[in-house]
């Protein structure tokens, strides 16, 4: 793989009442992963664009916004305006993923596509060149702290093969159950970008946890 590993801690596992302080606890993070849930596409409700905008004001780290919402095309511009570095939306939530991706890229924002565990890679491999990031969910989206689903790595391998075949710079991200015990297998399968929530914020020293994840991903 050509990319150095990126560790993107998910603030879903942070203390929402102290986000400024929580972000300061992870100086080694490469990105900040912002989980947006609408209570409809997934059975949980979290934060929206106003909170993403507030986060952008207190950190220089790129915001990796993951929209687990219905009708993402209606809302993506709000996250660009909020200061997102990249906006990832679900393939299952739109009939026009390429159109949304092009709108994001036209505004200078990274475009990401994500698929749930039950969604096959087939049909989306052909549009990989339209995206800056592909996110494979290794748990059912909606809640943090779930167990890693190793059979999702077959999708990772399929996307890695296509990205490499086309010689693209598209990053391959994984989200769900990533820990020091699972990140190595994800790296071996072809991931280069890792979302970790409870593995970081559940640790006594979140920043040391990030460094351990990066070490395990690099060794792999």
PDB file of C-alpha atoms in Angstrom:
ATOM      1  CA  UNK A   1       0.000   0.000   0.000  1.00  0.00           C
ATOM      2  CA  UNK A   2       1.236   3.459  -0.815  1.00  0.00           C
ATOM      3  CA  UNK A   3      -0.498   5.282   2.034  1.00  0.00           C
ATOM      4  CA  UNK A   4       0.741   5.625   5.591  1.00  0.00           C
ATOM      5  CA  UNK A   5      -1.969   4.623   8.058  1.00  0.00           C
ATOM      6  CA  UNK A   6      -4.445   7.255   9.196  1.00  0.00           C
ATOM      7  CA  UNK A   7      -6.064   6.871  12.615  1.00  0.00           C
ATOM      8  CA  UNK A   8      -9.387   8.682  12.920  1.00  0.00           C
ATOM      9  CA  UNK A   9     -10.798   8.495  16.458  1.00  0.00           C
ATOM     10  CA  UNK A  10     -14.576   8.617  16.587  1.00  0.00           C
ATOM     11  CA  UNK A  11     -16.003  11.215  18.922  1.00  0.00           C
ATOM     12  CA  UNK A  12     -19.093   9.009  19.201  1.00  0.00           C
ATOM     13  CA  UNK A  13     -17.231   7.411  22.105  1.00  0.00           C
ATOM     14  CA  UNK A  14     -16.159  10.743  23.614  1.00  0.00           C
ATOM     15  CA  UNK A  15     -17.923  12.805  26.257  1.00  0.00           C
ATOM     16  CA  UNK A  16     -20.246  15.036  24.236  1.00  0.00           C
ATOM     17  CA  UNK A  17     -20.408  17.565  27.076  1.00  0.00           C
ATOM     18  CA  UNK A  18     -16.644  18.103  26.870  1.00  0.00           C
ATOM     19  CA  UNK A  19     -15.796  17.705  23.178  1.00  0.00           C
ATOM     20  CA  UNK A  20     -13.211  20.497  23.184  1.00  0.00           C
ATOM     21  CA  UNK A  21     -11.293  18.797  26.005  1.00  0.00           C
ATOM     22  CA  UNK A  22     -11.822  15.331  24.534  1.00  0.00           C
ATOM     23  CA  UNK A  23     -10.262  16.374  21.223  1.00  0.00           C
ATOM     24  CA  UNK A  24      -7.287  17.863  23.066  1.00  0.00           C
ATOM     25  CA  UNK A  25      -6.682  14.419  24.594  1.00  0.00           C
ATOM     26  CA  UNK A  26      -5.838  12.950  21.173  1.00  0.00           C
ATOM     27  CA  UNK A  27      -3.027  15.098  19.709  1.00  0.00           C
ATOM     28  CA  UNK A  28      -1.677  12.095  17.763  1.00  0.00           C
ATOM     29  CA  UNK A  29      -4.931  11.618  15.833  1.00  0.00           C
ATOM     30  CA  UNK A  30      -4.669  12.151  12.085  1.00  0.00           C
ATOM     31  CA  UNK A  31      -8.355  12.904  11.546  1.00  0.00           C
ATOM     32  CA  UNK A  32     -11.389  13.405  13.768  1.00  0.00           C
ATOM     33  CA  UNK A  33     -14.249  11.081  12.798  1.00  0.00           C
ATOM     34  CA  UNK A  34     -17.668  12.685  13.268  1.00  0.00           C
ATOM     35  CA  UNK A  35     -20.595  10.245  13.289  1.00  0.00           C
ATOM     36  CA  UNK A  36     -23.831  11.888  12.182  1.00  0.00           C
ATOM     37  CA  UNK A  37     -27.009   9.850  12.748  1.00  0.00           C
ATOM     38  CA  UNK A  38     -30.577  10.963  12.109  1.00  0.00           C
ATOM     39  CA  UNK A  39     -32.603   8.363  13.988  1.00  0.00           C
ATOM     40  CA  UNK A  40     -34.119   7.198  10.693  1.00  0.00           C
ATOM     41  CA  UNK A  41     -31.406   5.655   8.514  1.00  0.00           C
ATOM     42  CA  UNK A  42     -29.939   4.159  11.682  1.00  0.00           C
ATOM     43  CA  UNK A  43     -31.683   3.674  15.039  1.00  0.00           C
ATOM     44  CA  UNK A  44     -29.693   6.313  16.872  1.00  0.00           C
ATOM     45  CA  UNK A  45     -29.574  10.104  16.979  1.00  0.00           C
ATOM     46  CA  UNK A  46     -26.307  11.963  17.479  1.00  0.00           C
ATOM     47  CA  UNK A  47     -25.134  15.334  16.197  1.00  0.00           C
ATOM     48  CA  UNK A  48     -25.515  17.497  13.110  1.00  0.00           C
ATOM     49  CA  UNK A  49     -23.775  20.200  11.121  1.00  0.00           C
ATOM     50  CA  UNK A  50     -23.859  22.896  13.851  1.00  0.00           C
ATOM     51  CA  UNK A  51     -21.842  20.656  16.190  1.00  0.00           C
ATOM     52  CA  UNK A  52     -19.446  19.718  13.367  1.00  0.00           C
ATOM     53  CA  UNK A  53     -18.933  23.436  12.753  1.00  0.00           C
ATOM     54  CA  UNK A  54     -18.207  23.999  16.450  1.00  0.00           C
ATOM     55  CA  UNK A  55     -15.687  21.144  16.427  1.00  0.00           C
ATOM     56  CA  UNK A  56     -13.951  22.601  13.374  1.00  0.00           C
ATOM     57  CA  UNK A  57     -13.368  25.802  15.341  1.00  0.00           C
ATOM     58  CA  UNK A  58     -11.440  24.044  18.116  1.00  0.00           C
ATOM     59  CA  UNK A  59      -9.161  21.754  16.089  1.00  0.00           C
ATOM     60  CA  UNK A  60      -6.891  21.980  13.076  1.00  0.00           C
ATOM     61  CA  UNK A  61      -7.299  18.273  12.416  1.00  0.00           C
ATOM     62  CA  UNK A  62      -9.322  17.253   9.341  1.00  0.00           C
ATOM     63  CA  UNK A  63     -12.937  16.397  10.090  1.00  0.00           C
ATOM     64  CA  UNK A  64     -13.989  13.048   8.613  1.00  0.00           C
ATOM     65  CA  UNK A  65     -17.788  13.367   8.648  1.00  0.00           C
ATOM     66  CA  UNK A  66     -19.730  10.100   8.275  1.00  0.00           C
ATOM     67  CA  UNK A  67     -23.371  10.741   7.449  1.00  0.00           C
ATOM     68  CA  UNK A  68     -25.606   7.880   8.530  1.00  0.00           C
ATOM     69  CA  UNK A  69     -28.687   9.716   7.347  1.00  0.00           C
ATOM     70  CA  UNK A  70     -31.517   9.544   4.833  1.00  0.00           C
ATOM     71  CA  UNK A  71     -31.361  11.741   1.720  1.00  0.00           C
ATOM     72  CA  UNK A  72     -27.685  12.716   2.134  1.00  0.00           C
ATOM     73  CA  UNK A  73     -27.722  14.804  -1.027  1.00  0.00           C
ATOM     74  CA  UNK A  74     -29.942  17.291   0.767  1.00  0.00           C
ATOM     75  CA  UNK A  75     -27.482  17.811   3.604  1.00  0.00           C
ATOM     76  CA  UNK A  76     -23.915  17.350   2.356  1.00  0.00           C
ATOM     77  CA  UNK A  77     -23.408  21.035   1.617  1.00  0.00           C
ATOM     78  CA  UNK A  78     -24.089  21.865   5.265  1.00  0.00           C
ATOM     79  CA  UNK A  79     -21.092  19.774   6.277  1.00  0.00           C
ATOM     80  CA  UNK A  80     -18.855  21.359   3.672  1.00  0.00           C
ATOM     81  CA  UNK A  81     -19.934  24.737   5.049  1.00  0.00           C
ATOM     82  CA  UNK A  82     -19.208  23.469   8.561  1.00  0.00           C
ATOM     83  CA  UNK A  83     -15.585  22.807   7.605  1.00  0.00           C
ATOM     84  CA  UNK A  84     -15.512  19.093   6.825  1.00  0.00           C
ATOM     85  CA  UNK A  85     -12.363  17.746   5.170  1.00  0.00           C
ATOM     86  CA  UNK A  86     -14.335  14.804   3.815  1.00  0.00           C
ATOM     87  CA  UNK A  87     -17.996  13.817   3.811  1.00  0.00           C
ATOM     88  CA  UNK A  88     -18.899  10.144   3.597  1.00  0.00           C
ATOM     89  CA  UNK A  89     -22.457   9.044   2.897  1.00  0.00           C
ATOM     90  CA  UNK A  90     -24.172   5.676   2.576  1.00  0.00           C
ATOM     91  CA  UNK A  91     -24.700   3.978  -0.758  1.00  0.00           C
ATOM     92  CA  UNK A  92     -27.968   2.597   0.603  1.00  0.00           C
ATOM     93  CA  UNK A  93     -29.348   6.103   1.241  1.00  0.00           C
ATOM     94  CA  UNK A  94     -29.184   7.508  -2.297  1.00  0.00           C
ATOM     95  CA  UNK A  95     -29.841   6.624  -5.914  1.00  0.00           C
ATOM     96  CA  UNK A  96     -27.185   9.081  -7.111  1.00  0.00           C
ATOM     97  CA  UNK A  97     -23.917   8.455  -5.257  1.00  0.00           C
ATOM     98  CA  UNK A  98     -21.750   9.690  -8.120  1.00  0.00           C
ATOM     99  CA  UNK A  99     -23.728  12.920  -8.430  1.00  0.00           C
ATOM    100  CA  UNK A 100     -23.315  13.662  -4.727  1.00  0.00           C
ATOM    101  CA  UNK A 101     -19.610  12.830  -4.901  1.00  0.00           C
ATOM    102  CA  UNK A 102     -19.098  15.239  -7.771  1.00  0.00           C
ATOM    103  CA  UNK A 103     -20.893  18.016  -5.906  1.00  0.00           C
ATOM    104  CA  UNK A 104     -18.604  17.499  -2.919  1.00  0.00           C
ATOM    105  CA  UNK A 105     -15.468  17.463  -5.018  1.00  0.00           C
ATOM    106  CA  UNK A 106     -16.531  20.590  -6.893  1.00  0.00           C
ATOM    107  CA  UNK A 107     -16.548  22.363  -3.541  1.00  0.00           C
ATOM    108  CA  UNK A 108     -13.095  21.092  -2.658  1.00  0.00           C
ATOM    109  CA  UNK A 109     -14.305  18.526  -0.136  1.00  0.00           C
ATOM    110  CA  UNK A 110     -13.314  14.873  -0.120  1.00  0.00           C
ATOM    111  CA  UNK A 111     -16.108  12.512  -1.161  1.00  0.00           C
ATOM    112  CA  UNK A 112     -16.561   9.203   0.610  1.00  0.00           C
ATOM    113  CA  UNK A 113     -18.871   6.260  -0.037  1.00  0.00           C
ATOM    114  CA  UNK A 114     -19.732   3.732   2.642  1.00  0.00           C
ATOM    115  CA  UNK A 115     -21.593   0.439   2.586  1.00  0.00           C
ATOM    116  CA  UNK A 116     -23.265  -1.454   5.409  1.00  0.00           C
ATOM    117  CA  UNK A 117     -22.361  -5.069   6.230  1.00  0.00           C
ATOM    118  CA  UNK A 118     -25.309  -6.452   4.271  1.00  0.00           C
ATOM    119  CA  UNK A 119     -24.467  -4.509   1.101  1.00  0.00           C
ATOM    120  CA  UNK A 120     -22.333  -6.216  -1.537  1.00  0.00           C
ATOM    121  CA  UNK A 121     -19.315  -4.513  -3.059  1.00  0.00           C
ATOM    122  CA  UNK A 122     -20.508  -5.490  -6.537  1.00  0.00           C
ATOM    123  CA  UNK A 123     -22.001  -2.514  -8.321  1.00  0.00           C
ATOM    124  CA  UNK A 124     -19.944  -0.012  -6.369  1.00  0.00           C
ATOM    125  CA  UNK A 125     -16.493  -1.162  -7.451  1.00  0.00           C
ATOM    126  CA  UNK A 126     -17.049   0.416 -10.854  1.00  0.00           C
ATOM    127  CA  UNK A 127     -17.518   3.901  -9.351  1.00  0.00           C
ATOM    128  CA  UNK A 128     -14.495   3.857  -7.055  1.00  0.00           C
ATOM    129  CA  UNK A 129     -12.656   6.475  -9.152  1.00  0.00           C
ATOM    130  CA  UNK A 130     -15.376   9.016  -8.279  1.00  0.00           C
ATOM    131  CA  UNK A 131     -14.450   8.891  -4.597  1.00  0.00           C
ATOM    132  CA  UNK A 132     -11.571   9.982  -2.402  1.00  0.00           C
ATOM    133  CA  UNK A 133     -12.486   7.450   0.253  1.00  0.00           C
ATOM    134  CA  UNK A 134     -14.325   4.135   0.496  1.00  0.00           C
ATOM    135  CA  UNK A 135     -15.546   3.188   3.974  1.00  0.00           C
ATOM    136  CA  UNK A 136     -16.336  -0.428   4.806  1.00  0.00           C
ATOM    137  CA  UNK A 137     -18.555  -0.852   7.859  1.00  0.00           C
ATOM    138  CA  UNK A 138     -17.351  -3.784   9.953  1.00  0.00           C
ATOM    139  CA  UNK A 139     -20.333  -3.480  12.307  1.00  0.00           C
ATOM    140  CA  UNK A 140     -23.957  -2.494  11.744  1.00  0.00           C
ATOM    141  CA  UNK A 141     -23.944   1.326  11.815  1.00  0.00           C
ATOM    142  CA  UNK A 142     -25.732   3.070  14.636  1.00  0.00           C
ATOM    143  CA  UNK A 143     -23.949   2.338  17.880  1.00  0.00           C
ATOM    144  CA  UNK A 144     -20.381   2.249  19.139  1.00  0.00           C
ATOM    145  CA  UNK A 145     -18.745  -0.586  21.035  1.00  0.00           C
ATOM    146  CA  UNK A 146     -19.804  -3.425  18.721  1.00  0.00           C
ATOM    147  CA  UNK A 147     -17.694  -6.458  17.814  1.00  0.00           C
ATOM    148  CA  UNK A 148     -15.627  -6.509  14.627  1.00  0.00           C
ATOM    149  CA  UNK A 149     -17.057  -8.598  11.752  1.00  0.00           C
ATOM    150  CA  UNK A 150     -14.035 -10.249  10.092  1.00  0.00           C
ATOM    151  CA  UNK A 151     -16.018 -11.457   7.076  1.00  0.00           C
ATOM    152  CA  UNK A 152     -16.253  -7.815   5.964  1.00  0.00           C
ATOM    153  CA  UNK A 153     -12.573  -8.005   5.010  1.00  0.00           C
ATOM    154  CA  UNK A 154     -13.524  -9.720   1.748  1.00  0.00           C
ATOM    155  CA  UNK A 155     -15.069  -6.395   0.676  1.00  0.00           C
ATOM    156  CA  UNK A 156     -11.901  -4.612   1.695  1.00  0.00           C
ATOM    157  CA  UNK A 157      -9.876  -6.940  -0.510  1.00  0.00           C
ATOM    158  CA  UNK A 158     -12.220  -6.390  -3.448  1.00  0.00           C
ATOM    159  CA  UNK A 159     -11.988  -2.606  -3.205  1.00  0.00           C
ATOM    160  CA  UNK A 160      -8.217  -2.721  -2.618  1.00  0.00           C
ATOM    161  CA  UNK A 161      -7.758  -4.768  -5.783  1.00  0.00           C
ATOM    162  CA  UNK A 162      -9.786  -2.284  -7.826  1.00  0.00           C
ATOM    163  CA  UNK A 163      -8.100   0.787  -6.327  1.00  0.00           C
ATOM    164  CA  UNK A 164      -4.689  -0.707  -7.060  1.00  0.00           C
ATOM    165  CA  UNK A 165      -5.703  -1.869 -10.532  1.00  0.00           C
ATOM    166  CA  UNK A 166      -6.730   1.683 -11.438  1.00  0.00           C
ATOM    167  CA  UNK A 167      -3.734   3.168  -9.572  1.00  0.00           C
ATOM    168  CA  UNK A 168      -5.985   5.491  -7.614  1.00  0.00           C
ATOM    169  CA  UNK A 169      -5.195   7.513  -4.509  1.00  0.00           C
ATOM    170  CA  UNK A 170      -8.566   6.593  -2.993  1.00  0.00           C
ATOM    171  CA  UNK A 171      -8.227   5.772   0.678  1.00  0.00           C
ATOM    172  CA  UNK A 172      -9.787   2.598   2.062  1.00  0.00           C
ATOM    173  CA  UNK A 173     -11.283   3.098   5.510  1.00  0.00           C
ATOM    174  CA  UNK A 174     -12.820   0.671   7.993  1.00  0.00           C
ATOM    175  CA  UNK A 175     -15.140   1.454  10.882  1.00  0.00           C
ATOM    176  CA  UNK A 176     -16.428  -0.836  13.599  1.00  0.00           C
ATOM    177  CA  UNK A 177     -14.722  -2.855  16.309  1.00  0.00           C
ATOM    178  CA  UNK A 178     -11.249  -1.615  15.392  1.00  0.00           C
ATOM    179  CA  UNK A 179      -8.818  -2.344  18.219  1.00  0.00           C
ATOM    180  CA  UNK A 180      -5.181  -3.400  18.672  1.00  0.00           C
ATOM    181  CA  UNK A 181      -6.418  -6.985  18.176  1.00  0.00           C
ATOM    182  CA  UNK A 182      -8.286  -6.375  14.900  1.00  0.00           C
ATOM    183  CA  UNK A 183      -6.448  -3.558  13.136  1.00  0.00           C
ATOM    184  CA  UNK A 184      -3.679  -5.822  11.868  1.00  0.00           C
ATOM    185  CA  UNK A 185      -6.046  -8.043   9.892  1.00  0.00           C
ATOM    186  CA  UNK A 186      -7.737  -4.960   8.441  1.00  0.00           C
ATOM    187  CA  UNK A 187      -4.358  -3.620   7.353  1.00  0.00           C
ATOM    188  CA  UNK A 188      -3.378  -6.927   5.783  1.00  0.00           C
ATOM    189  CA  UNK A 189      -6.650  -6.937   3.828  1.00  0.00           C
ATOM    190  CA  UNK A 190      -5.827  -3.528   2.352  1.00  0.00           C
ATOM    191  CA  UNK A 191      -7.143  -0.805   4.640  1.00  0.00           C
ATOM    192  CA  UNK A 192      -5.082   2.329   5.186  1.00  0.00           C
ATOM    193  CA  UNK A 193      -7.515   4.432   7.263  1.00  0.00           C
ATOM    194  CA  UNK A 194      -9.056   3.339  10.556  1.00  0.00           C
ATOM    195  CA  UNK A 195     -11.922   4.632  12.665  1.00  0.00           C
ATOM    196  CA  UNK A 196     -11.634   3.722  16.345  1.00  0.00           C
ATOM    197  CA  UNK A 197     -14.019   4.854  19.033  1.00  0.00           C
ATOM    198  CA  UNK A 198     -14.071   2.833  22.227  1.00  0.00           C
ATOM    199  CA  UNK A 199     -10.538   1.528  21.596  1.00  0.00           C
ATOM    200  CA  UNK A 200      -9.338   5.126  21.913  1.00  0.00           C
ATOM    201  CA  UNK A 201     -11.721   6.838  24.308  1.00  0.00           C
ATOM    202  CA  UNK A 202     -12.175   3.728  26.440  1.00  0.00           C
ATOM    203  CA  UNK A 203      -8.432   3.646  27.129  1.00  0.00           C
ATOM    204  CA  UNK A 204      -6.802   5.234  30.167  1.00  0.00           C
ATOM    205  CA  UNK A 205      -4.536   7.170  27.797  1.00  0.00           C
ATOM    206  CA  UNK A 206      -6.378   7.824  24.509  1.00  0.00           C
ATOM    207  CA  UNK A 207      -3.320   9.235  22.768  1.00  0.00           C
ATOM    208  CA  UNK A 208      -1.187   6.217  23.661  1.00  0.00           C
ATOM    209  CA  UNK A 209      -4.002   4.037  22.317  1.00  0.00           C
ATOM    210  CA  UNK A 210      -3.775   5.867  18.972  1.00  0.00           C
ATOM    211  CA  UNK A 211      -0.035   5.263  18.794  1.00  0.00           C
ATOM    212  CA  UNK A 212      -0.535   1.568  19.517  1.00  0.00           C
ATOM    213  CA  UNK A 213      -3.151   1.295  16.768  1.00  0.00           C
ATOM    214  CA  UNK A 214      -0.834   3.026  14.309  1.00  0.00           C
ATOM    215  CA  UNK A 215       2.023   0.708  15.276  1.00  0.00           C
ATOM    216  CA  UNK A 216      -0.125  -2.403  14.801  1.00  0.00           C
ATOM    217  CA  UNK A 217      -1.407  -1.151  11.443  1.00  0.00           C
ATOM    218  CA  UNK A 218       2.101  -0.298  10.244  1.00  0.00           C
ATOM    219  CA  UNK A 219       3.578  -3.647  11.293  1.00  0.00           C
ATOM    220  CA  UNK A 220       0.848  -5.389   9.322  1.00  0.00           C
TER     221      UNK A 220
END
